[in-house]
Coordinates of N, CA, C and O in Angstrom, one line a residue:
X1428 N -13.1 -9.7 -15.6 CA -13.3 -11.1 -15.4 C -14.7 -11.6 -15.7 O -14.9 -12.6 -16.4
X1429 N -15.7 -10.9 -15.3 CA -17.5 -10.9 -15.3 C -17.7 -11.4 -17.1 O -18.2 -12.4 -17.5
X1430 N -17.3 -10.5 -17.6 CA -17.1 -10.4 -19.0 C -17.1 -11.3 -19.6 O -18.1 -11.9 -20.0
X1431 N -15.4 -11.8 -19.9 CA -15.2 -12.8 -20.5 C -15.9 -13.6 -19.6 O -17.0 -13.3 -19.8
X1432 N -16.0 -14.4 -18.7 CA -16.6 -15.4 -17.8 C -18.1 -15.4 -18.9 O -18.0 -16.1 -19.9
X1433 N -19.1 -14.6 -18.8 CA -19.9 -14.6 -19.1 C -20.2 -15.1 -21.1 O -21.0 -15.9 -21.6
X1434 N -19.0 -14.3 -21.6 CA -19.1 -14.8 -22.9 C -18.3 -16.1 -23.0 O -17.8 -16.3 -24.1
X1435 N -18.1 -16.9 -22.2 CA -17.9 -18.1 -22.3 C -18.8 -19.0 -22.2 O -18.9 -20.1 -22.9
X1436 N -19.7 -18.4 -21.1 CA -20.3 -19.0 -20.6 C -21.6 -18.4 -20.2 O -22.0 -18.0 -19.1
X1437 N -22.3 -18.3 -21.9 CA -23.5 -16.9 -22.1 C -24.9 -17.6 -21.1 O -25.5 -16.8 -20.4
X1438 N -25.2 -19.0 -21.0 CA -26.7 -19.1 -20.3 C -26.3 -18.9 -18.7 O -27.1 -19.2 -17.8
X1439 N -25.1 -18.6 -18.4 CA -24.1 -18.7 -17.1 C -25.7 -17.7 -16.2 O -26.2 -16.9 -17.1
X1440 N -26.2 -17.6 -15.2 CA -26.7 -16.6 -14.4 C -25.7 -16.2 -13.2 O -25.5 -17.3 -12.6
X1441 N -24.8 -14.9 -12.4 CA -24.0 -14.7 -12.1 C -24.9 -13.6 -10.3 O -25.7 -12.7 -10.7
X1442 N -24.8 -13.8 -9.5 CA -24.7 -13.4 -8.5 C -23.9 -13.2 -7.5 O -23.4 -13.9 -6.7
X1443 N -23.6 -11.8 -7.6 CA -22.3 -11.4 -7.1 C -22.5 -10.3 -5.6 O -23.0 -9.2 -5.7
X1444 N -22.0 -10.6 -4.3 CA -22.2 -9.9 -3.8 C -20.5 -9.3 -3.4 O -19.6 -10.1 -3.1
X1445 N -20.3 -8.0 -3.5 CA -18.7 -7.6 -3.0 C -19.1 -7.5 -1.3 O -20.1 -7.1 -0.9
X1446 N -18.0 -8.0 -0.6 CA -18.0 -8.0 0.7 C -16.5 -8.6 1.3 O -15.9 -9.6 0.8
X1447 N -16.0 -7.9 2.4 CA -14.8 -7.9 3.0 C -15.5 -9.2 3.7 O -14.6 -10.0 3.7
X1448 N -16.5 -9.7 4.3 CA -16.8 -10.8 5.0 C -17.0 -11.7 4.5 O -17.4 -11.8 3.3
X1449 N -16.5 -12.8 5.4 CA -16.2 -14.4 4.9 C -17.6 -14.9 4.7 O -18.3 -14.8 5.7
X1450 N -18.2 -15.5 3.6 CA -19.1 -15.6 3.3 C -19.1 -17.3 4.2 O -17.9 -17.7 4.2
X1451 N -20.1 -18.5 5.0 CA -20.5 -19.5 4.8 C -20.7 -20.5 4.3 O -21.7 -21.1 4.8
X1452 N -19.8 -21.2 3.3 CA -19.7 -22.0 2.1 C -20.9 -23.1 2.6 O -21.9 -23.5 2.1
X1453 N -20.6 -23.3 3.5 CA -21.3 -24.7 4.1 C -22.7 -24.6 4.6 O -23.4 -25.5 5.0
X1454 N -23.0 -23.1 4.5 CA -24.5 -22.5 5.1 C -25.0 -22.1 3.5 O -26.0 -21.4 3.6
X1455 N -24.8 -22.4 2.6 CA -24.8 -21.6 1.4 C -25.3 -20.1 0.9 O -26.2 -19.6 0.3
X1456 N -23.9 -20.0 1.6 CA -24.5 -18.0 1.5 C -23.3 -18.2 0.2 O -23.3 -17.5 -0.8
X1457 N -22.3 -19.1 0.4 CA -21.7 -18.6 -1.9 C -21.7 -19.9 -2.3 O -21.6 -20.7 -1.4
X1458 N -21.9 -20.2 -3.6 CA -21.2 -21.1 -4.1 C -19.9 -21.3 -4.4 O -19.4 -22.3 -4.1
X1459 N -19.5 -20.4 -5.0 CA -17.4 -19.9 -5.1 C -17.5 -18.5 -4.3 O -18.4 -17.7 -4.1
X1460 N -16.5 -18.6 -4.0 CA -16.0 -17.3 -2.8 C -14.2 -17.5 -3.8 O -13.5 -18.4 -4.4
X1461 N -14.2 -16.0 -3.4 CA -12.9 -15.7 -4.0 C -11.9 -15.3 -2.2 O -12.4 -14.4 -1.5
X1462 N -11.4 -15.6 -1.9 CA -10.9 -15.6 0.0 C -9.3 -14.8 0.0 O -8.5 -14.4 -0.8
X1463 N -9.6 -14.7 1.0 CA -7.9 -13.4 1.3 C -7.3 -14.2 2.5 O -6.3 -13.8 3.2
X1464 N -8.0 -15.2 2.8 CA -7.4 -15.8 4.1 C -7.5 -17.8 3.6 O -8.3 -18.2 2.7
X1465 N -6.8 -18.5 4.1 CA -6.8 -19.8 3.8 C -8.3 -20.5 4.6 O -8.5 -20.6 5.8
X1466 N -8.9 -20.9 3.8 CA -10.1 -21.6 4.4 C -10.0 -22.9 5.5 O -9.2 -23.9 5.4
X1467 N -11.0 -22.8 6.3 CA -10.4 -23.7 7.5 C -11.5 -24.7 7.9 O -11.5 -25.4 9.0
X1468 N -12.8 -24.8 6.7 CA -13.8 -25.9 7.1 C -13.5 -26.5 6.5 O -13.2 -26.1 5.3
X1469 N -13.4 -27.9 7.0 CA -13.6 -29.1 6.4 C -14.0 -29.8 4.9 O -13.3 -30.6 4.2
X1470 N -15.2 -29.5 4.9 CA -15.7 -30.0 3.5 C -15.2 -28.8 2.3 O -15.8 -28.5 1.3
X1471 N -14.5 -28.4 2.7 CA -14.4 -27.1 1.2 C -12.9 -27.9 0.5 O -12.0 -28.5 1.1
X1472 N -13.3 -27.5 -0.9 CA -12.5 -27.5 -1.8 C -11.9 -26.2 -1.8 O -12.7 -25.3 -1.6
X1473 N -10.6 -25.8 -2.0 CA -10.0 -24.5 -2.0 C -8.7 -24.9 -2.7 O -8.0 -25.8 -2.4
X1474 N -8.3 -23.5 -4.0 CA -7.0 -23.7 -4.5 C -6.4 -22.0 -4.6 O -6.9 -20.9 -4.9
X1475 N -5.1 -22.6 -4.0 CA -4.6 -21.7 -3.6 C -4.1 -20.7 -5.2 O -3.9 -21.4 -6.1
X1476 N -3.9 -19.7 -5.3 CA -4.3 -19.0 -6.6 C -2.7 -17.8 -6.1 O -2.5 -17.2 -5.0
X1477 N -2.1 -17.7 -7.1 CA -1.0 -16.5 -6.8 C -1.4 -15.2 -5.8 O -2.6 -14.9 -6.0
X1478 N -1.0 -14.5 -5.2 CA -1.1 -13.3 -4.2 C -1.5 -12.6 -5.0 O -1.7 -12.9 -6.2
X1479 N -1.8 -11.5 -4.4 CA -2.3 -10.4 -5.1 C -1.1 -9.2 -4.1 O -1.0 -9.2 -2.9
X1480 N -0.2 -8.1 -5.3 CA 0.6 -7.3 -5.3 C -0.2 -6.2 -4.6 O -1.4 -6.2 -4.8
X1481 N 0.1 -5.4 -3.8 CA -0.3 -4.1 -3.5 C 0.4 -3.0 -3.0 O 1.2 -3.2 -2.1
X1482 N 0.1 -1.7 -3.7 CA 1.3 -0.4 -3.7 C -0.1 0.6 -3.3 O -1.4 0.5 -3.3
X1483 N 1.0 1.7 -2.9 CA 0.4 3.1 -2.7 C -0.1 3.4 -4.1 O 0.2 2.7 -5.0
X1484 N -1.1 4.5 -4.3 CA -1.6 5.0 -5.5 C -2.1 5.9 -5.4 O -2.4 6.0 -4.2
X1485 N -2.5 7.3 -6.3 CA -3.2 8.6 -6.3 C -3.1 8.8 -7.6 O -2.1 8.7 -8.3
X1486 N -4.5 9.4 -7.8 CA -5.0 10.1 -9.2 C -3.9 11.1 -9.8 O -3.1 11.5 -8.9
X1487 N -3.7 11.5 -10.8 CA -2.3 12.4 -11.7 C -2.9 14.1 -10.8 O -2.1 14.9 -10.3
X1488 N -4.0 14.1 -11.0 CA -4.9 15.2 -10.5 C -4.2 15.8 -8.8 O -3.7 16.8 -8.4
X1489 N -4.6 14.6 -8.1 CA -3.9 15.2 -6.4 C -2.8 15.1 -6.6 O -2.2 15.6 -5.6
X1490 N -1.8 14.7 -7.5 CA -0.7 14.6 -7.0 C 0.1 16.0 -8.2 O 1.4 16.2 -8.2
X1491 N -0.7 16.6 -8.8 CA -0.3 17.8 -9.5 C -0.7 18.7 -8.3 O -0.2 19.8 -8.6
X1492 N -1.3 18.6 -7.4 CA -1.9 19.3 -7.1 C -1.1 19.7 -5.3 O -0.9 20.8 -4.7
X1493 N -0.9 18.2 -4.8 CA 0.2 18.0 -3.7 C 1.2 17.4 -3.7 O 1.7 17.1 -2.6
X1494 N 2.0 17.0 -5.0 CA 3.4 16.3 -5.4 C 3.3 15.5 -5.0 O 2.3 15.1 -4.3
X1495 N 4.6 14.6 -5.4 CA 4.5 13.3 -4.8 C 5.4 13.1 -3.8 O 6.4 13.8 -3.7
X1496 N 5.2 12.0 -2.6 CA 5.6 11.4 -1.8 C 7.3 10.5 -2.1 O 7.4 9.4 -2.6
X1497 N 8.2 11.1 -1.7 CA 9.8 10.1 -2.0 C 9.8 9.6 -1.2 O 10.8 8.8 -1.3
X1498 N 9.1 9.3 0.7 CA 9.4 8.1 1.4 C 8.3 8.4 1.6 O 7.6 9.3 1.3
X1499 N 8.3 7.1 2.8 CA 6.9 6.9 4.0 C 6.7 8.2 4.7 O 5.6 8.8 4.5
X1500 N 7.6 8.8 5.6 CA 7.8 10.1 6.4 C 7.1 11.1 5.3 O 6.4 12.0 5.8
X1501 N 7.1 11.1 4.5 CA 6.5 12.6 3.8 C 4.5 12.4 3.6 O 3.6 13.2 3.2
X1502 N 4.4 11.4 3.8 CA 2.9 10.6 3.7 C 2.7 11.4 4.8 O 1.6 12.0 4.7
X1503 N 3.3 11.7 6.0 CA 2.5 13.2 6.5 C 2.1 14.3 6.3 O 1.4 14.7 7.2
X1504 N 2.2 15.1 5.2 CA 2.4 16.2 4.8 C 0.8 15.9 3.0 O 0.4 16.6 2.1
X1505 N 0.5 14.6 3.4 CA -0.3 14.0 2.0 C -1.7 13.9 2.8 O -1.8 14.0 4.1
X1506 N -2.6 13.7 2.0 CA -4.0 13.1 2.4 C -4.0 11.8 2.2 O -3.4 11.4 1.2
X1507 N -4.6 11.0 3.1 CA -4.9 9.2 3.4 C -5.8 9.1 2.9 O -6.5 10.1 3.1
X1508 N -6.4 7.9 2.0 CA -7.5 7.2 2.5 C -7.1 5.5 2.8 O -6.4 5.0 2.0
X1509 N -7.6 5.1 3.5 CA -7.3 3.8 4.4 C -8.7 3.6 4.9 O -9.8 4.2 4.8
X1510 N -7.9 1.8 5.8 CA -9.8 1.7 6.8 C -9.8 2.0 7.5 O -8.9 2.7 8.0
X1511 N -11.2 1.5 8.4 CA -11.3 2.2 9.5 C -11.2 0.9 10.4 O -10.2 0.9 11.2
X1512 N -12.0 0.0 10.4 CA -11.8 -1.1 11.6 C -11.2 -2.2 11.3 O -11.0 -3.0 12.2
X1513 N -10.8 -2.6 9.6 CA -10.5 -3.7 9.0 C -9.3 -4.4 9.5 O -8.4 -4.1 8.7
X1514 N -8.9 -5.3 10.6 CA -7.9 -6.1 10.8 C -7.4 -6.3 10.2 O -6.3 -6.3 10.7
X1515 N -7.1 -6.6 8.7 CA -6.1 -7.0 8.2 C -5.3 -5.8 7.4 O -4.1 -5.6 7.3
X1516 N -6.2 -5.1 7.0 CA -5.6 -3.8 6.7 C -4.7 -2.5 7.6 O -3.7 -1.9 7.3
X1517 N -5.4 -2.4 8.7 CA -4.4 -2.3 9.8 C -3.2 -2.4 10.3 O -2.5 -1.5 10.7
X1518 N -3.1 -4.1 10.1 CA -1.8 -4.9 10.1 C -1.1 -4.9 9.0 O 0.1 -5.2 9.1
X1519 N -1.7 -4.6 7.9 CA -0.9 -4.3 6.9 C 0.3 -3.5 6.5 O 1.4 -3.7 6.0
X1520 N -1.0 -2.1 7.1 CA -0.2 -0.5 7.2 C 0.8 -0.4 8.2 O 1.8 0.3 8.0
X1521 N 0.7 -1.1 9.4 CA 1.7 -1.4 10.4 C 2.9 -2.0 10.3 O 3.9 -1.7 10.9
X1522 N 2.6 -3.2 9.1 CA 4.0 -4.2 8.7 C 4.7 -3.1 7.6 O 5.6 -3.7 7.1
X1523 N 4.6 -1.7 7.1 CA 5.9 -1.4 6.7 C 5.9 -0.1 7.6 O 6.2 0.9 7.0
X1524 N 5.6 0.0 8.7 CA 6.4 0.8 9.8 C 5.9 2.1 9.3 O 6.9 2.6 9.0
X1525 N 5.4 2.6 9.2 CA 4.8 3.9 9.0 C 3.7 4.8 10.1 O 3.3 6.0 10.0
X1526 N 3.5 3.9 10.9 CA 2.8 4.6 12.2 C 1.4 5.4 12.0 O 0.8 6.1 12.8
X1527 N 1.2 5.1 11.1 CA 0.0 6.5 10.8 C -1.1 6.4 12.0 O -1.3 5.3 12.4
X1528 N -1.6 7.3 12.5 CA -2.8 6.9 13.0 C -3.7 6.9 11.9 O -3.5 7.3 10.8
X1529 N -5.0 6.3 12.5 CA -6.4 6.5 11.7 C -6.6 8.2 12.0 O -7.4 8.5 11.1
X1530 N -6.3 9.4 12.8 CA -7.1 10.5 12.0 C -6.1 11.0 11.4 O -5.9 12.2 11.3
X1531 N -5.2 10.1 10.8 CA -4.4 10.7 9.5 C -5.4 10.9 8.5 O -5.6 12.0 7.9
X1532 N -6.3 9.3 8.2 CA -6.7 9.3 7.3 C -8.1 10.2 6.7 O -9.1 9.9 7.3
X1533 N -8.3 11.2 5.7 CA -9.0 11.9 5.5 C -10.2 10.9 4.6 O -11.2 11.4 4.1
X1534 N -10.0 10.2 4.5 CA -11.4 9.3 4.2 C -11.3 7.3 4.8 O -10.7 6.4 4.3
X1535 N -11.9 7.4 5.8 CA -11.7 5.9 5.9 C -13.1 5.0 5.9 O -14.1 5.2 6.5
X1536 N -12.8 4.1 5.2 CA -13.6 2.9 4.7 C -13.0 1.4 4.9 O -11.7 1.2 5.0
X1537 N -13.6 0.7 5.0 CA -13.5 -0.9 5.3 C -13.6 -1.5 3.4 O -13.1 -2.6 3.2
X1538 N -14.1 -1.0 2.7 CA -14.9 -1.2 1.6 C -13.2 -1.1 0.8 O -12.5 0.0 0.8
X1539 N -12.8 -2.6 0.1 CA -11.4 -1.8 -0.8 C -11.8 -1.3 -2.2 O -11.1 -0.7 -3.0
X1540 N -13.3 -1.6 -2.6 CA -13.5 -0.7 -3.6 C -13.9 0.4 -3.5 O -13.8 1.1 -4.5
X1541 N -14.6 1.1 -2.1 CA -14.8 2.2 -2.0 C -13.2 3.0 -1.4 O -13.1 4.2 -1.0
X1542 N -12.2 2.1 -1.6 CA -11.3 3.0 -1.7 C -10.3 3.5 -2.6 O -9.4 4.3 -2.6
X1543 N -11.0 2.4 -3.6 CA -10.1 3.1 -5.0 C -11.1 3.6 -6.1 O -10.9 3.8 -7.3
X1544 N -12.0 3.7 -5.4 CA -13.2 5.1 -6.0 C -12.4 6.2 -5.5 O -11.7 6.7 -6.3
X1545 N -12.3 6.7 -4.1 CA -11.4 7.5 -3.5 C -10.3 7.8 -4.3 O -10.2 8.8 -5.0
X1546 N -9.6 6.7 -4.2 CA -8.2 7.2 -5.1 C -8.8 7.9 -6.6 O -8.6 9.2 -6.7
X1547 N -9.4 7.3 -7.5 CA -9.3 7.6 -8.6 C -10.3 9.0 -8.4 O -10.5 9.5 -9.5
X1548 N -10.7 9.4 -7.5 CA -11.6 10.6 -7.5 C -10.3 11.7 -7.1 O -10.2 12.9 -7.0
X1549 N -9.6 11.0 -7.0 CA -8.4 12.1 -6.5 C -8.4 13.1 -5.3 O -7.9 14.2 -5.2
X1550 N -9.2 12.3 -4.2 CA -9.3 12.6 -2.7 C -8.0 12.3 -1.9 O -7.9 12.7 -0.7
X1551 N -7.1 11.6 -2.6 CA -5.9 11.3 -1.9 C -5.4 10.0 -2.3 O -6.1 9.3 -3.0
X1552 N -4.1 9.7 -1.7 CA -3.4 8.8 -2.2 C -3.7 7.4 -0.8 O -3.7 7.6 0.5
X1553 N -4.0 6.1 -1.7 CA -4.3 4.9 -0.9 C -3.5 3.9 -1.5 O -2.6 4.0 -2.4
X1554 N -4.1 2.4 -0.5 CA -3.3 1.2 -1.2 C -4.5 0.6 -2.4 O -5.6 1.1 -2.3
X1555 N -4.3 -0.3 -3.2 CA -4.9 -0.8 -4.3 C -4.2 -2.1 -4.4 O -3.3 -2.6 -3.7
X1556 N -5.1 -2.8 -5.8 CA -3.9 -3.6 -6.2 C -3.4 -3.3 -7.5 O -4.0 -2.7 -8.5
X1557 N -2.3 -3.7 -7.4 CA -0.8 -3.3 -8.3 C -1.0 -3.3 -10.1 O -0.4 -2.7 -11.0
X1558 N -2.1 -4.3 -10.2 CA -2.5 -4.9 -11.4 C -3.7 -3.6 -11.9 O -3.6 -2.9 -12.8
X1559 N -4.6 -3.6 -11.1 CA -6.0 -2.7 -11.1 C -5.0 -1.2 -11.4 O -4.7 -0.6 -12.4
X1560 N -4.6 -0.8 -10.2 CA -4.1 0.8 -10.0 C -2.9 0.8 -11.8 O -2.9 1.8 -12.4
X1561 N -2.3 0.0 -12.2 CA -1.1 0.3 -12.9 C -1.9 -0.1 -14.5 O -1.2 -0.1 -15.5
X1562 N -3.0 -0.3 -14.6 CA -4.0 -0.1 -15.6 C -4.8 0.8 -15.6 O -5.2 1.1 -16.7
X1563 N -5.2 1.4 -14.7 CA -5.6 3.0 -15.2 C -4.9 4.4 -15.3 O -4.1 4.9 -14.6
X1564 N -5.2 4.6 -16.2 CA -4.6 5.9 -17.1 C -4.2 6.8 -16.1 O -3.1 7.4 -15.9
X1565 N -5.4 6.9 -15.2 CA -5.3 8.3 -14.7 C -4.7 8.2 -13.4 O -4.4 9.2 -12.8
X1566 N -4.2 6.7 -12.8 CA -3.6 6.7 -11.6 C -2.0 6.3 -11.9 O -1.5 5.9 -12.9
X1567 N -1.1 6.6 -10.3 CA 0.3 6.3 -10.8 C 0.7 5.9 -9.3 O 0.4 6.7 -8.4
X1568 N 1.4 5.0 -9.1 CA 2.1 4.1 -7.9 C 3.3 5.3 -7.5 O 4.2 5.7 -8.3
X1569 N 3.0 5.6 -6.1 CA 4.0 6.0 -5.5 C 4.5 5.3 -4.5 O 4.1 4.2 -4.2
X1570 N 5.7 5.8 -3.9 CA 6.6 4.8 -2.7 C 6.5 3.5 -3.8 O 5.9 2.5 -3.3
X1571 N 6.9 3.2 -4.8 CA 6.9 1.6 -5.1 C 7.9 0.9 -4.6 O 8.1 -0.3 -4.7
X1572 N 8.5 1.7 -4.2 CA 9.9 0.2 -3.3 C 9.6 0.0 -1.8 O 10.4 -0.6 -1.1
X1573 N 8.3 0.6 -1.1 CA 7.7 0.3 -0.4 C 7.0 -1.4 -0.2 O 6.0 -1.7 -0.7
X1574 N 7.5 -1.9 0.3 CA 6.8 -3.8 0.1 C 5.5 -3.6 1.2 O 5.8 -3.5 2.5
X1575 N 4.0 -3.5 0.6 CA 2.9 -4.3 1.2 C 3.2 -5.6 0.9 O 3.9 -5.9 0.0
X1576 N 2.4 -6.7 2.0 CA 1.9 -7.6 1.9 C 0.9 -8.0 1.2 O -0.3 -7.7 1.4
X1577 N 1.4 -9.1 0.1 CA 0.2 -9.0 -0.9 C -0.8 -9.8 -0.1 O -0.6 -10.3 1.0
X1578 N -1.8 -9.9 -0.8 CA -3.2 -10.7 -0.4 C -2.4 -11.9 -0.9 O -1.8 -12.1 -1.9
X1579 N -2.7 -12.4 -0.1 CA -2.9 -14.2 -0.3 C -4.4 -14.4 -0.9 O -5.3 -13.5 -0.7
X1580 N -4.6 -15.4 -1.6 CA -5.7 -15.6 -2.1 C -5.9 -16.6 -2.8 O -5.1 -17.0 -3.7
X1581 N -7.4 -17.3 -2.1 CA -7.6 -18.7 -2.6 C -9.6 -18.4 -3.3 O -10.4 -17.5 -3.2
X1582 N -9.6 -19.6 -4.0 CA -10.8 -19.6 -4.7 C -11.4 -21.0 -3.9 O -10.8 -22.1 -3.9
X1583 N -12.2 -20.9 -3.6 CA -13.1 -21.6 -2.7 C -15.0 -22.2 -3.0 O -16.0 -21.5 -3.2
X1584 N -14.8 -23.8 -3.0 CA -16.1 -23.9 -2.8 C -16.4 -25.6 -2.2 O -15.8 -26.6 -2.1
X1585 N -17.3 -25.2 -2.0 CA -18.3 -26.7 -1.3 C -17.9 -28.5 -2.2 O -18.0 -28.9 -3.4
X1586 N -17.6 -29.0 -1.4 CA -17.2 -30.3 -1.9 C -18.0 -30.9 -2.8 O -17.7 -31.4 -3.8
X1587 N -19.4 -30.7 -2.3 CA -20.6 -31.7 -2.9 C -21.2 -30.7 -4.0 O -22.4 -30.9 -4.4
X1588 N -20.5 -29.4 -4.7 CA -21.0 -28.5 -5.9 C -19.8 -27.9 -6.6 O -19.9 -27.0 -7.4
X1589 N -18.6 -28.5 -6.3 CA -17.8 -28.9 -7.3 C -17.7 -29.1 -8.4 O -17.2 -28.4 -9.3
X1590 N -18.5 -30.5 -8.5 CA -18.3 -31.4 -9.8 C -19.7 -30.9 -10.4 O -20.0 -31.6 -11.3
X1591 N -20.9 -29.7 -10.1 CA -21.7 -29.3 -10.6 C -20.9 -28.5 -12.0 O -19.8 -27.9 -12.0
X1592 N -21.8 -28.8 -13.3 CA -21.1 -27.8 -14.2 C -20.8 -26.2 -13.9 O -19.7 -25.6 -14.0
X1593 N -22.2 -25.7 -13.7 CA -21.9 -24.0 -13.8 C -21.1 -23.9 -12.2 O -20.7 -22.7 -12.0
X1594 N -20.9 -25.0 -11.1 CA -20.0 -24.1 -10.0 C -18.5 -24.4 -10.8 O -17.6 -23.5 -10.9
X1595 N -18.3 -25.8 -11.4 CA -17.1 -26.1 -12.1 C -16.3 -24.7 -12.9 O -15.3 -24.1 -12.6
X1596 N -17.3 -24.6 -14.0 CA -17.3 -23.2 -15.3 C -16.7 -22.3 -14.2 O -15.4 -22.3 -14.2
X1597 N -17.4 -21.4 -13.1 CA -16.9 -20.5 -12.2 C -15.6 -20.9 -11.8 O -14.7 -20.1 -12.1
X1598 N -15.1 -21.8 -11.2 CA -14.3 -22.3 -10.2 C -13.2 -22.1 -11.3 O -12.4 -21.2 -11.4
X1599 N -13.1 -23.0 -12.0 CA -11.8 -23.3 -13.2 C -11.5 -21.9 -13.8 O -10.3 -21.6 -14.0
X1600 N -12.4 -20.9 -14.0 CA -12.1 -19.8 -14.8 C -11.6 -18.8 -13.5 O -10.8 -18.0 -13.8
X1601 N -12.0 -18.8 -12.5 CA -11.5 -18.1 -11.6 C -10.0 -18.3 -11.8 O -9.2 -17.5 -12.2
X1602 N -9.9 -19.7 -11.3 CA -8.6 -20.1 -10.8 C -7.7 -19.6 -11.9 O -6.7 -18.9 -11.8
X1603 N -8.1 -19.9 -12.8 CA -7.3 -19.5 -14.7 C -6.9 -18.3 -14.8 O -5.9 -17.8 -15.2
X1604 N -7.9 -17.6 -14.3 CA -7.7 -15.9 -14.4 C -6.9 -15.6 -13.3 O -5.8 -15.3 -13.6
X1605 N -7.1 -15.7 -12.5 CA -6.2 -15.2 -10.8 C -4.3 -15.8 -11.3 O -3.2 -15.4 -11.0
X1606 N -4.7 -17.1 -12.3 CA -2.8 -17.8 -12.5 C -2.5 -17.1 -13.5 O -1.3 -16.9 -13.6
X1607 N -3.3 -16.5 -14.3 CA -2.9 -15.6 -15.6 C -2.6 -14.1 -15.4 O -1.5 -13.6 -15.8
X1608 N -3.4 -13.5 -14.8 CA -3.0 -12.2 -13.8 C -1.6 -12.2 -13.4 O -1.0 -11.2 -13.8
X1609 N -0.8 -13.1 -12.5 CA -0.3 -13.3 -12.0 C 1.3 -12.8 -13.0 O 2.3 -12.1 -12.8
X1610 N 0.9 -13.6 -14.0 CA 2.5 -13.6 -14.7 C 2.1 -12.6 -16.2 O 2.9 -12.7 -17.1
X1611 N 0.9 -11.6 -16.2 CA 1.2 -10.7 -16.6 C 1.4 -9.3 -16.6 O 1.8 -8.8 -17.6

């Protein structure tokens, strides 16, 4: 997305921090925030943007190595990686009944990109998203008739930096890319 964003929009300067925490819109710790949860201050502008899909996944490597998983119940006998204190992920793994504790999991992180470094390092099989994990070569969706809850997800910013061009450029292309994702 950085990419094309950028060659659209070459004098664009882009400041990106990754973080599971709700950034401050109104304190201006972001100008656009990309959110997993529906925003609840007041002065924000926010559009709600298609879900985001998410499945089990593991590198071709662990799973030549430990086969693959045909239900939830055999995810005992596999290596985890999952989080460790993240509320929503928690409740995630809980909403399709699978019980795991946390010292199932042999690597846990709060970080969902440090957990699909994990996966693709072939430390074990985790959740992703469906779009990311089913574009790389080296990874392959197991349990897929397993239903996560996708992320909900909204693109968010400040009322009064809206109608600014470069938050506009961000905001519109976000939204564009997250609706286009969506139905490919």
């Amino acid at each position: 997305m950085v990419a094309e964003l950028r060659r659209r929009h070459p004098d664009l300067i882009l400041e990106i921090e990754l973080s599971d925490a709700v950034a401050n819109i109104l304190e201006q710790e972001a100008d656009v925030a990309v959110r997993m949860q529906q925003p609840s201050q007041g002065a924000l502008i926010a559009r709600k943007v298609p879900p985001i899909e998410l499945g089990f996944f593991a590198h071709v490597d662990y799973l030549a190595r430990r086969g693959r998983p045909d239900t939830v119940a055999d995810l005992d006998d596999h290596d985890l990686i999952g989080p460790d204190r993240h509320r929503y992920d928690l409740a995630m793994l809980d909403a399709h009944g699978s019980d795991i504790p946390l010292e199932r999991f042999v690597a846990r992180v709060d970080s969902h990109p440090a957990q699909l470094a994990l996966i693709r390092a072939g430390v074990g099989i985790g959740v992703t998203q469906c779009g990311v994990g089913r574009r790389d070569p080296s990874l392959r969706q197991v349990l897929a008739e397993v239903c996560l809850p996708p992320l909900e997800t909204w693109i968010v910013t400040h009322e009064d930096l809206r109608s600014l061009p470069r938050i506009a450029a961000v905001f519109d292309y976000l939204v564009g890319t997250f609706d286009k994702l969506a139905t490919t």
